[in-house]
Amino acid sequence: MNRSIGRLYIVLAAGFALLGLFLGYWQVVAAPDLADRNDNRQAAERDKTIDRGEIVTADKIVLARSVPKRVAGQTTYVRGYPQGTLAPHVVGYANPQVGSTGVESSYNSYLRGNYGAEPLLVRLRLRTAHGANVELTLNKRVQQIADEQLIGRAGAVVAIEPKTGKVLAMTSSPGFDLSKVANPAEFAKIRNSSDSVLLNRATQGRYAPGSTFKVVTLVGALDSNLDYTPATRFDDTGTLATNGPPIRNFGGEVFGDHDLTTALTHSVNTTFARIGQNLGGARMGETMDAFGFGKKPPIDLPAGEVVASGRYGTNNALLPNIEDGADLARIAIGQEKLSVTPLQMAMVVSAIANGCTLMRPYLVNRATDQSGSAVFEQGPRRLTQVCSPDTAREVTDMMGNVVREGTGTQAALQGLDVAGKTGTAETGANGLNDAWFIGFAPKDDPKVAVAVVVERTPETGGVAAAPIAREVMKAAIARSAG
């Protein structure tokens, strides 16, 4: 009898232990993931009682906060956005009715306080749950300038600190007002806008890069074993025969005998197309891979809000960077199914500015609890060495010539050398272009790298995009000086 009771005791004890492990798993391990699910109604109701953390800029300007409301003796919280039109695609929104986007989504577990063991008093609803405050890398002034420069125009701006990968500004235009998201009628207008205002054009907008891609081709050439140098000579007749239609220079210009520096300065299509043919598919593919083409940039936004840059085929299918039969001449000048995001091109130019070391772009510095202690922190992280520092210096000097006397003169800053490259990608719609500028400043000690695209404009990149880049770079340099 005693032996039977002993066995029963062991079985019961084992059962209780397994039950404890099961409950512990769901309460501790799985709870944060369950809480983050948009279809978790219990979590959605509970979120109303959580003092969700603030989202602030690097210079401590509050972009999102929880506002308390006292109803029927209970305190609940609604999300408020004091700077509603500033960087709405980065900040994002968190709303029980429409879901969450941006940093509100990607850092949800920190903002709602799911980053550690939950205090018993909070679990028993005897004390308010407080989320962590999230500090962005964005600088308010740089972001404001980027926003203002695109008012009335569709497009995007990305500004990155080359040495660290910190995103100083990320603008997508047209934008929207985060403070209107909680109003169902207003949000319906935002969501149904014909201008696709909810689309983050900086990370989701895909554009033909045009001549900005010549910088990628240039890196591949100078870093190859084919003996290209900035002084390599070419003879241009104004056209280049290919397997498809012949390639011509912008405006039908003929440059005759010229060197590679001149080819970049004046964006000579035929020369870069010839270089693409000479490099071959393997070398072009290696260079594109090193810059990050063909995969999503590893930025800290929700995966669904970031797309890869590269060659796209039918049904928006991402193709290999280079494949058999690809028209290397057209790839080299930014055509042939190439489709890129402003973020990707900002990464390209940021890597060149940083001696060809590509850093991971990031939007959040840290998250801190109510006592100010960091519960999450991140810093610079190297992704890859794209080319040699010597090649980076050569490309930098050549890009400096573009701004000094070539197609990018409107990006020039008084008293500072600027490096850059323009691009003008035809859209096929009534003479309208997607106008580009990528660049960095100061040229020899870069504090900021930028990519700017202006959609569907009759102007070139040197006219439409370069002046925007100039103002953003000026603001970023003033920030670093102050």
Coordinates of C-alpha atoms in Angstrom, one line a residue:
M1 CA 0.0 0.0 0.0
N2 CA 2.7 2.5 1.0
R3 CA 4.6 1.6 -2.2
S4 CA 1.5 2.3 -4.3
I5 CA 0.9 5.7 -2.6
G6 CA 4.6 6.5 -3.2
R7 CA 4.2 5.8 -6.9
L8 CA 1.1 7.9 -7.1
Y9 CA 2.9 10.7 -5.4
I10 CA 5.7 10.5 -7.9
V11 CA 3.3 10.5 -10.8
L12 CA 1.4 13.5 -9.4
A13 CA 4.6 15.4 -8.7
A14 CA 5.8 14.8 -12.2
G15 CA 2.5 15.9 -13.6
F16 CA 2.6 19.1 -11.6
A17 CA 6.2 19.7 -12.8
L18 CA 5.2 19.3 -16.4
L19 CA 2.2 21.6 -15.9
G20 CA 4.5 24.2 -14.4
L21 CA 6.9 23.9 -17.4
F22 CA 3.9 24.2 -19.8
L23 CA 2.5 27.3 -18.1
G24 CA 6.0 28.8 -17.7
Y25 CA 6.6 28.4 -21.4
W26 CA 3.4 30.3 -22.4
Q27 CA 3.7 32.9 -19.6
V28 CA 7.4 33.7 -20.1
V29 CA 8.8 32.4 -23.4
A30 CA 5.8 32.7 -25.7
A31 CA 4.1 35.6 -24.1
P32 CA 6.0 38.4 -25.9
D33 CA 5.3 36.8 -29.3
L34 CA 1.6 36.3 -28.5
A35 CA 1.3 39.9 -27.2
D36 CA 2.8 41.2 -30.4
R37 CA 0.3 39.5 -32.7
N38 CA -2.2 41.9 -34.3
D39 CA -5.0 39.3 -34.0
N40 CA -4.6 38.9 -30.2
R41 CA -7.8 40.7 -29.0
Q42 CA -6.9 40.2 -25.3
A43 CA -3.5 41.8 -25.9
A44 CA -5.2 44.7 -27.9
E45 CA -7.5 45.4 -25.0
R46 CA -4.7 45.2 -22.5
D47 CA -2.6 47.5 -24.6
K48 CA -5.1 50.3 -23.7
T49 CA -3.9 50.0 -20.1
I50 CA -0.2 50.1 -21.0
D51 CA 1.8 53.4 -20.8
R52 CA 3.6 52.7 -24.0
G53 CA 7.1 54.1 -24.3
E54 CA 8.0 57.3 -26.1
I55 CA 9.7 57.5 -29.4
V56 CA 12.2 60.4 -29.6
T57 CA 14.7 61.7 -32.0
A58 CA 18.4 61.6 -31.3
D59 CA 18.1 65.2 -30.1
K60 CA 15.3 64.2 -27.7
I61 CA 12.3 65.6 -29.6
V62 CA 9.2 63.5 -28.8
L63 CA 7.6 61.9 -31.9
A64 CA 5.2 59.5 -30.1
R65 CA 3.9 59.2 -26.6
S66 CA 1.0 57.6 -24.7
V67 CA -1.7 60.0 -23.5
P68 CA -3.7 59.0 -20.4
K69 CA -7.5 59.1 -20.3
R70 CA -9.7 58.5 -17.2
V71 CA -12.9 56.7 -18.1
A72 CA -15.3 55.1 -15.5
G73 CA -12.6 55.1 -12.9
Q74 CA -10.1 53.3 -15.1
T75 CA -7.0 54.9 -16.7
T76 CA -6.4 53.9 -20.3
Y77 CA -3.9 55.2 -22.9
V78 CA -4.2 56.4 -26.4
R79 CA -1.2 57.0 -28.7
G80 CA -0.3 60.7 -29.5
Y81 CA 2.0 62.0 -32.1
P82 CA 3.1 65.6 -31.2
Q83 CA 5.1 66.0 -34.5
G84 CA 2.6 64.1 -36.6
T85 CA 4.0 64.9 -40.0
L86 CA 7.6 64.4 -39.1
A87 CA 9.1 61.1 -40.4
P88 CA 5.7 59.3 -40.2
H89 CA 6.9 56.3 -42.2
V90 CA 9.8 55.8 -39.8
V91 CA 7.9 56.3 -36.6
G92 CA 4.9 54.4 -37.9
Y93 CA 1.7 54.0 -35.9
A94 CA 0.2 51.6 -33.3
N95 CA -3.5 51.4 -33.3
P96 CA -5.8 48.5 -32.2
Q97 CA -8.1 49.1 -35.2
V98 CA -5.5 49.4 -38.1
G99 CA -2.4 47.6 -36.7
S100 CA 1.1 48.9 -36.5
T101 CA 3.9 50.0 -38.8
G102 CA 7.4 51.5 -38.7
V103 CA 9.4 51.6 -35.5
E104 CA 6.1 51.3 -33.6
S105 CA 5.9 47.8 -35.0
S106 CA 9.6 46.7 -35.2
Y107 CA 10.3 47.8 -31.6
N108 CA 6.8 46.9 -30.3
S109 CA 8.1 44.5 -27.6
Y110 CA 10.2 47.3 -26.1
L111 CA 7.6 50.0 -26.4
R112 CA 4.9 47.9 -24.7
G113 CA 7.3 46.6 -22.0
N114 CA 7.7 43.0 -23.1
Y115 CA 11.5 43.0 -22.9
G116 CA 11.9 41.3 -19.5
A117 CA 10.1 39.5 -16.7
E118 CA 6.8 41.2 -16.0
P119 CA 6.4 42.4 -12.3
L120 CA 3.7 40.5 -10.4
L121 CA 1.8 43.7 -9.5
V122 CA 1.6 44.6 -13.2
R123 CA 0.4 41.1 -14.1
L124 CA -2.3 41.3 -11.5
R125 CA -3.3 44.8 -12.8
L126 CA -2.4 46.4 -9.5
R127 CA 0.2 48.7 -11.2
T128 CA 0.4 50.3 -14.6
A129 CA 2.7 48.7 -17.1
H130 CA 5.3 51.0 -18.6
G131 CA 7.0 50.5 -21.9
A132 CA 10.6 51.5 -22.7
N133 CA 11.4 54.7 -24.5
V134 CA 13.0 54.3 -27.9
E135 CA 15.6 56.8 -29.2
L136 CA 15.9 57.1 -32.9
T137 CA 19.0 58.0 -34.9
L138 CA 17.1 60.7 -36.8
N139 CA 18.0 64.4 -36.2
K140 CA 15.0 66.6 -36.1
R141 CA 16.5 69.5 -38.1
V142 CA 18.0 67.2 -40.9
Q143 CA 14.7 65.4 -41.1
Q144 CA 12.7 68.7 -41.3
I145 CA 14.9 70.0 -44.1
A146 CA 14.5 66.7 -46.0
D147 CA 10.7 66.8 -45.5
E148 CA 10.5 70.5 -46.6
Q149 CA 12.5 70.0 -49.7
L150 CA 10.1 67.4 -51.0
I151 CA 6.8 69.3 -50.3
G152 CA 4.6 69.2 -53.4
R153 CA 6.8 66.5 -55.0
A154 CA 6.8 62.7 -54.9
G155 CA 10.0 61.1 -54.0
A156 CA 12.4 60.2 -51.2
V157 CA 15.5 61.3 -49.3
V158 CA 17.8 59.1 -47.2
A159 CA 20.7 60.6 -45.3
I160 CA 23.2 58.3 -43.6
E161 CA 26.3 58.9 -41.4
P162 CA 28.9 57.0 -43.4
K163 CA 31.2 55.9 -40.6
T164 CA 28.4 54.5 -38.4
G165 CA 25.4 53.7 -40.6
K166 CA 23.1 55.9 -38.5
V167 CA 20.2 57.1 -40.6
L168 CA 20.0 60.9 -40.0
A169 CA 16.9 61.5 -42.1
M170 CA 14.5 59.3 -44.0
T171 CA 11.7 61.1 -46.0
S172 CA 9.0 59.7 -48.2
S173 CA 6.7 62.1 -50.0
P174 CA 3.8 62.5 -50.1
G175 CA 3.6 61.9 -46.3
F176 CA 0.7 61.8 -43.9
D177 CA -0.2 63.0 -40.4
L178 CA 0.2 60.3 -37.8
S179 CA -2.2 62.2 -35.5
K180 CA -5.1 61.4 -37.9
V181 CA -4.6 57.6 -37.8
A182 CA -6.9 57.1 -34.8
N183 CA -9.8 58.8 -36.6
P184 CA -11.4 56.1 -38.8
A185 CA -12.7 58.5 -41.5
E186 CA -9.3 60.3 -41.7
F187 CA -7.4 57.1 -41.9
A188 CA -9.6 55.8 -44.7
K189 CA -8.7 58.9 -46.7
I190 CA -5.0 58.3 -46.0
R191 CA -5.2 54.6 -46.9
N192 CA -7.2 55.1 -50.1
S193 CA -5.1 58.0 -51.3
S194 CA -4.2 57.7 -55.0
D195 CA -0.7 59.0 -54.1
S196 CA 0.1 55.8 -52.1
V197 CA 1.0 57.9 -49.1
L198 CA 1.4 54.9 -46.8
L199 CA 4.2 53.5 -49.0
N200 CA 7.6 54.3 -47.6
R201 CA 9.2 55.3 -50.9
A202 CA 12.7 55.3 -49.2
T203 CA 12.6 51.6 -48.5
Q204 CA 9.8 50.3 -50.7
G205 CA 9.8 52.5 -53.7
R206 CA 11.6 51.0 -56.7
Y207 CA 13.1 53.2 -59.4
A208 CA 15.4 52.8 -62.3
P209 CA 18.7 54.2 -61.0
G210 CA 19.8 55.8 -64.2
S211 CA 23.3 57.1 -64.3
T212 CA 23.8 56.9 -60.5
F213 CA 24.5 53.2 -61.1
K214 CA 27.6 54.2 -63.1
V215 CA 29.3 54.6 -59.7
V216 CA 28.7 50.9 -59.1
T217 CA 30.2 50.1 -62.5
L218 CA 33.1 52.4 -61.8
V219 CA 33.9 50.6 -58.6
G220 CA 33.8 47.3 -60.4
A221 CA 36.2 48.6 -63.1
L222 CA 38.8 50.3 -60.9
D223 CA 38.9 47.4 -58.5
S224 CA 39.2 44.8 -61.2
N225 CA 42.4 43.4 -62.8
L226 CA 41.7 45.1 -66.1
D227 CA 44.0 48.0 -65.6
Y228 CA 41.3 50.7 -65.5
T229 CA 42.4 54.0 -64.0
P230 CA 40.8 57.5 -63.8
A231 CA 43.1 58.4 -66.7
T232 CA 42.2 55.5 -69.0
R233 CA 41.4 56.9 -72.5
F234 CA 38.2 56.3 -74.6
D235 CA 37.1 57.4 -78.0
D236 CA 33.4 58.2 -78.2
T237 CA 31.4 58.5 -81.4
G238 CA 28.1 59.2 -79.7
T239 CA 26.7 55.6 -80.1
L240 CA 27.6 52.1 -79.1
A241 CA 26.2 49.0 -80.8
T242 CA 24.7 46.3 -78.6
N243 CA 22.5 43.2 -79.0
G244 CA 19.6 45.6 -78.6
P245 CA 19.0 49.1 -79.8
P246 CA 22.2 51.2 -79.9
I247 CA 23.2 53.2 -76.8
R248 CA 23.5 56.9 -77.2
N249 CA 24.6 59.8 -74.9
F250 CA 22.2 62.1 -73.3
G251 CA 21.1 64.8 -75.7
G252 CA 23.0 63.1 -78.5
E253 CA 26.4 64.5 -77.4
V254 CA 29.7 63.2 -78.8
F255 CA 32.7 63.4 -76.5
G256 CA 35.5 62.1 -78.8
D257 CA 38.8 61.4 -77.1
H258 CA 38.3 61.6 -73.3
D259 CA 39.4 59.9 -70.1
L260 CA 37.4 58.0 -67.5
T261 CA 37.2 60.9 -65.1
T262 CA 35.6 63.0 -67.9
A263 CA 33.2 60.1 -68.6
L264 CA 31.9 60.2 -65.0
T265 CA 31.9 64.0 -64.9
H266 CA 29.7 64.3 -67.9
S267 CA 27.9 60.9 -67.6
V268 CA 29.0 59.5 -70.9
N269 CA 26.7 56.5 -71.5
T270 CA 28.7 54.9 -74.3
T271 CA 31.9 54.7 -72.2
F272 CA 30.2 53.1 -69.2
A273 CA 28.3 50.7 -71.4
R274 CA 31.6 49.6 -73.0
I275 CA 33.1 49.1 -69.6
G276 CA 30.1 46.9 -68.6
Q277 CA 30.7 44.8 -71.7
N278 CA 34.4 44.5 -70.9
L279 CA 33.9 43.7 -67.2
G280 CA 31.8 40.7 -67.9
G281 CA 28.9 39.2 -65.9
A282 CA 31.0 37.7 -63.1
R283 CA 32.7 40.9 -62.2
M284 CA 29.5 43.0 -62.5
G285 CA 27.7 40.4 -60.3
E286 CA 30.4 40.4 -57.7
T287 CA 30.3 44.2 -57.3
M288 CA 26.5 44.3 -57.1
D289 CA 26.5 41.5 -54.5
A290 CA 29.1 43.4 -52.4
F291 CA 27.0 46.5 -52.3
G292 CA 23.9 44.5 -51.2
F293 CA 21.9 44.3 -54.4
G294 CA 19.7 41.3 -54.6
K295 CA 18.7 41.2 -50.9
K296 CA 16.8 43.3 -48.5
P297 CA 18.9 45.9 -46.6
P298 CA 19.2 44.8 -43.0
I299 CA 17.6 47.9 -41.5
D300 CA 15.5 47.8 -38.4
L301 CA 12.0 48.2 -39.9
P302 CA 9.4 45.5 -40.3
A303 CA 10.5 43.1 -43.1
G304 CA 7.3 43.9 -45.1
E305 CA 8.3 47.5 -45.3
V306 CA 11.7 46.9 -47.0
V307 CA 12.3 45.6 -50.5
A308 CA 15.4 44.4 -52.3
S309 CA 17.1 46.3 -55.1
G310 CA 18.2 44.5 -58.2
R311 CA 16.8 43.3 -61.5
Y312 CA 13.1 42.5 -61.6
G313 CA 11.3 40.4 -64.2
T314 CA 7.7 39.7 -64.9
N315 CA 5.3 39.5 -62.0
N316 CA 7.8 41.6 -59.9
A317 CA 10.0 38.6 -59.5
L318 CA 13.6 39.4 -58.3
L319 CA 16.1 38.1 -60.8
P320 CA 19.8 37.2 -60.2
N321 CA 22.0 40.3 -60.3
I322 CA 23.5 38.9 -63.5
E323 CA 22.3 36.0 -65.6
D324 CA 23.2 34.5 -69.0
G325 CA 22.0 36.8 -71.7
A326 CA 21.8 39.9 -69.6
D327 CA 22.6 43.1 -71.4
L328 CA 25.7 44.1 -69.5
A329 CA 26.0 47.4 -71.5
R330 CA 22.6 48.5 -70.3
I331 CA 23.1 47.2 -66.7
A332 CA 26.3 49.3 -66.5
I333 CA 24.3 52.5 -67.1
G334 CA 21.5 51.7 -64.8
Q335 CA 19.0 50.2 -67.2
E336 CA 18.1 46.6 -68.2
K337 CA 15.4 45.8 -65.6
L338 CA 17.3 47.4 -62.7
S339 CA 15.1 48.7 -60.0
V340 CA 16.5 50.2 -56.8
T341 CA 15.3 51.9 -53.6
P342 CA 16.7 55.2 -52.3
L343 CA 17.9 53.3 -49.2
Q344 CA 20.0 51.0 -51.4
M345 CA 21.6 53.9 -53.3
A346 CA 22.3 55.7 -50.0
M347 CA 24.1 52.6 -48.9
V348 CA 26.2 52.5 -52.1
V349 CA 27.3 56.1 -51.7
S350 CA 27.8 55.8 -48.0
A351 CA 30.2 52.8 -48.5
I352 CA 32.3 54.8 -51.0
A353 CA 32.4 57.7 -48.5
N354 CA 33.6 55.3 -45.8
G355 CA 36.6 53.9 -47.8
C356 CA 34.4 51.3 -49.4
T357 CA 33.4 49.8 -46.0
L358 CA 29.6 49.2 -46.0
M359 CA 28.0 49.7 -42.6
R360 CA 24.6 48.4 -41.6
P361 CA 22.0 51.2 -41.8
Y362 CA 20.0 51.6 -38.6
L363 CA 17.2 53.8 -37.1
V364 CA 17.3 53.1 -33.4
N365 CA 20.1 53.9 -31.0
R366 CA 18.7 52.5 -27.8
A367 CA 15.7 51.7 -25.6
T368 CA 15.6 52.8 -22.0
D369 CA 13.4 51.8 -19.1
Q370 CA 11.7 54.2 -16.6
S371 CA 14.9 54.6 -14.6
G372 CA 16.8 55.5 -17.8
S373 CA 18.8 52.3 -17.9
A374 CA 19.3 50.8 -21.4
V375 CA 17.4 47.6 -22.0
F376 CA 18.5 47.6 -25.7
E377 CA 21.4 49.4 -27.4
Q378 CA 23.1 49.1 -30.7
G379 CA 26.0 50.7 -32.5
P380 CA 27.9 50.6 -35.8
R381 CA 28.2 47.2 -37.5
R382 CA 30.3 46.5 -40.6
L383 CA 28.6 44.5 -43.3
T384 CA 31.3 44.1 -46.0
Q385 CA 34.4 45.6 -47.6
V386 CA 33.1 46.4 -51.1
C387 CA 36.4 47.5 -52.7
S388 CA 39.9 48.7 -51.7
P389 CA 40.3 52.0 -49.9
D390 CA 42.5 53.1 -52.8
T391 CA 39.6 52.5 -55.2
A392 CA 37.3 54.4 -52.9
R393 CA 39.7 57.4 -52.9
E394 CA 39.8 57.4 -56.7
V395 CA 36.0 57.2 -57.1
T396 CA 35.7 59.9 -54.5
D397 CA 37.9 62.3 -56.4
M398 CA 36.1 61.6 -59.6
M399 CA 32.7 62.2 -58.0
G400 CA 34.2 65.4 -56.7
N401 CA 34.7 66.5 -60.3
V402 CA 31.1 65.8 -61.1
V403 CA 30.0 68.4 -58.5
R404 CA 32.8 70.8 -59.3
E405 CA 32.4 71.0 -63.0
G406 CA 30.0 68.3 -64.3
T407 CA 26.3 67.4 -64.1
G408 CA 26.1 67.9 -60.3
T409 CA 27.1 71.5 -59.8
Q410 CA 23.9 72.4 -58.1
A411 CA 24.9 70.2 -55.2
A412 CA 27.9 72.3 -54.4
L413 CA 28.3 73.8 -50.9
Q414 CA 30.2 77.0 -50.3
G415 CA 33.6 76.4 -48.7
L416 CA 33.3 72.6 -48.9
D417 CA 34.1 69.9 -51.5
V418 CA 31.2 67.7 -52.3
A419 CA 31.3 64.3 -54.1
G420 CA 28.3 63.2 -56.1
K421 CA 26.6 61.6 -59.1
T422 CA 23.4 62.6 -60.9
G423 CA 20.9 60.3 -62.6
T424 CA 18.0 60.9 -64.9
A425 CA 15.9 57.8 -65.5
E426 CA 13.2 58.0 -68.2
T427 CA 9.8 56.7 -67.2
G428 CA 8.3 56.5 -70.6
A429 CA 5.5 58.8 -69.6
N430 CA 5.3 62.1 -71.6
G431 CA 8.9 63.0 -71.2
L432 CA 8.9 62.7 -67.4
N433 CA 11.9 61.3 -65.5
D434 CA 12.8 60.0 -62.1
A435 CA 15.6 62.4 -61.2
W436 CA 18.4 61.2 -58.9
F437 CA 21.4 62.5 -56.9
I438 CA 23.7 60.6 -54.7
G439 CA 26.6 62.1 -52.9
F440 CA 28.4 63.0 -49.7
A441 CA 30.2 65.9 -47.9
P442 CA 32.7 67.0 -47.0
K443 CA 34.4 65.0 -49.7
D444 CA 37.6 64.2 -47.7
D445 CA 36.0 63.8 -44.3
P446 CA 32.4 62.7 -45.0
K447 CA 29.8 63.5 -42.3
V448 CA 26.8 62.6 -44.4
A449 CA 25.9 60.6 -47.5
V450 CA 22.6 61.2 -49.2
A451 CA 20.4 59.7 -51.9
V452 CA 17.5 61.7 -53.4
V453 CA 14.9 60.8 -56.0
V454 CA 12.2 63.0 -57.4
E455 CA 9.5 61.2 -59.3
R456 CA 8.0 62.0 -62.6
T457 CA 9.6 65.4 -63.3
P458 CA 10.6 66.9 -66.7
E459 CA 13.9 68.0 -65.1
T460 CA 17.2 66.1 -64.9
G461 CA 18.8 64.8 -61.7
G462 CA 21.2 67.7 -61.7
V463 CA 18.3 70.2 -61.6
A464 CA 15.6 68.5 -59.6
A465 CA 17.5 66.3 -57.1
A466 CA 21.0 67.9 -56.6
P467 CA 19.7 71.1 -54.9
I468 CA 17.6 69.0 -52.4
A469 CA 20.7 66.9 -51.6
R470 CA 22.7 70.2 -51.1
E471 CA 20.3 71.5 -48.4
V472 CA 20.1 68.1 -46.6
M473 CA 23.9 67.8 -46.5
K474 CA 24.2 71.4 -45.3
A475 CA 21.9 70.7 -42.4
A476 CA 23.6 67.4 -41.5
I477 CA 27.1 69.1 -41.5
A478 CA 25.8 71.9 -39.3
R479 CA 24.5 69.3 -36.9
S480 CA 27.9 67.6 -36.7
A481 CA 29.7 70.9 -36.3
G482 CA 27.3 71.9 -33.4

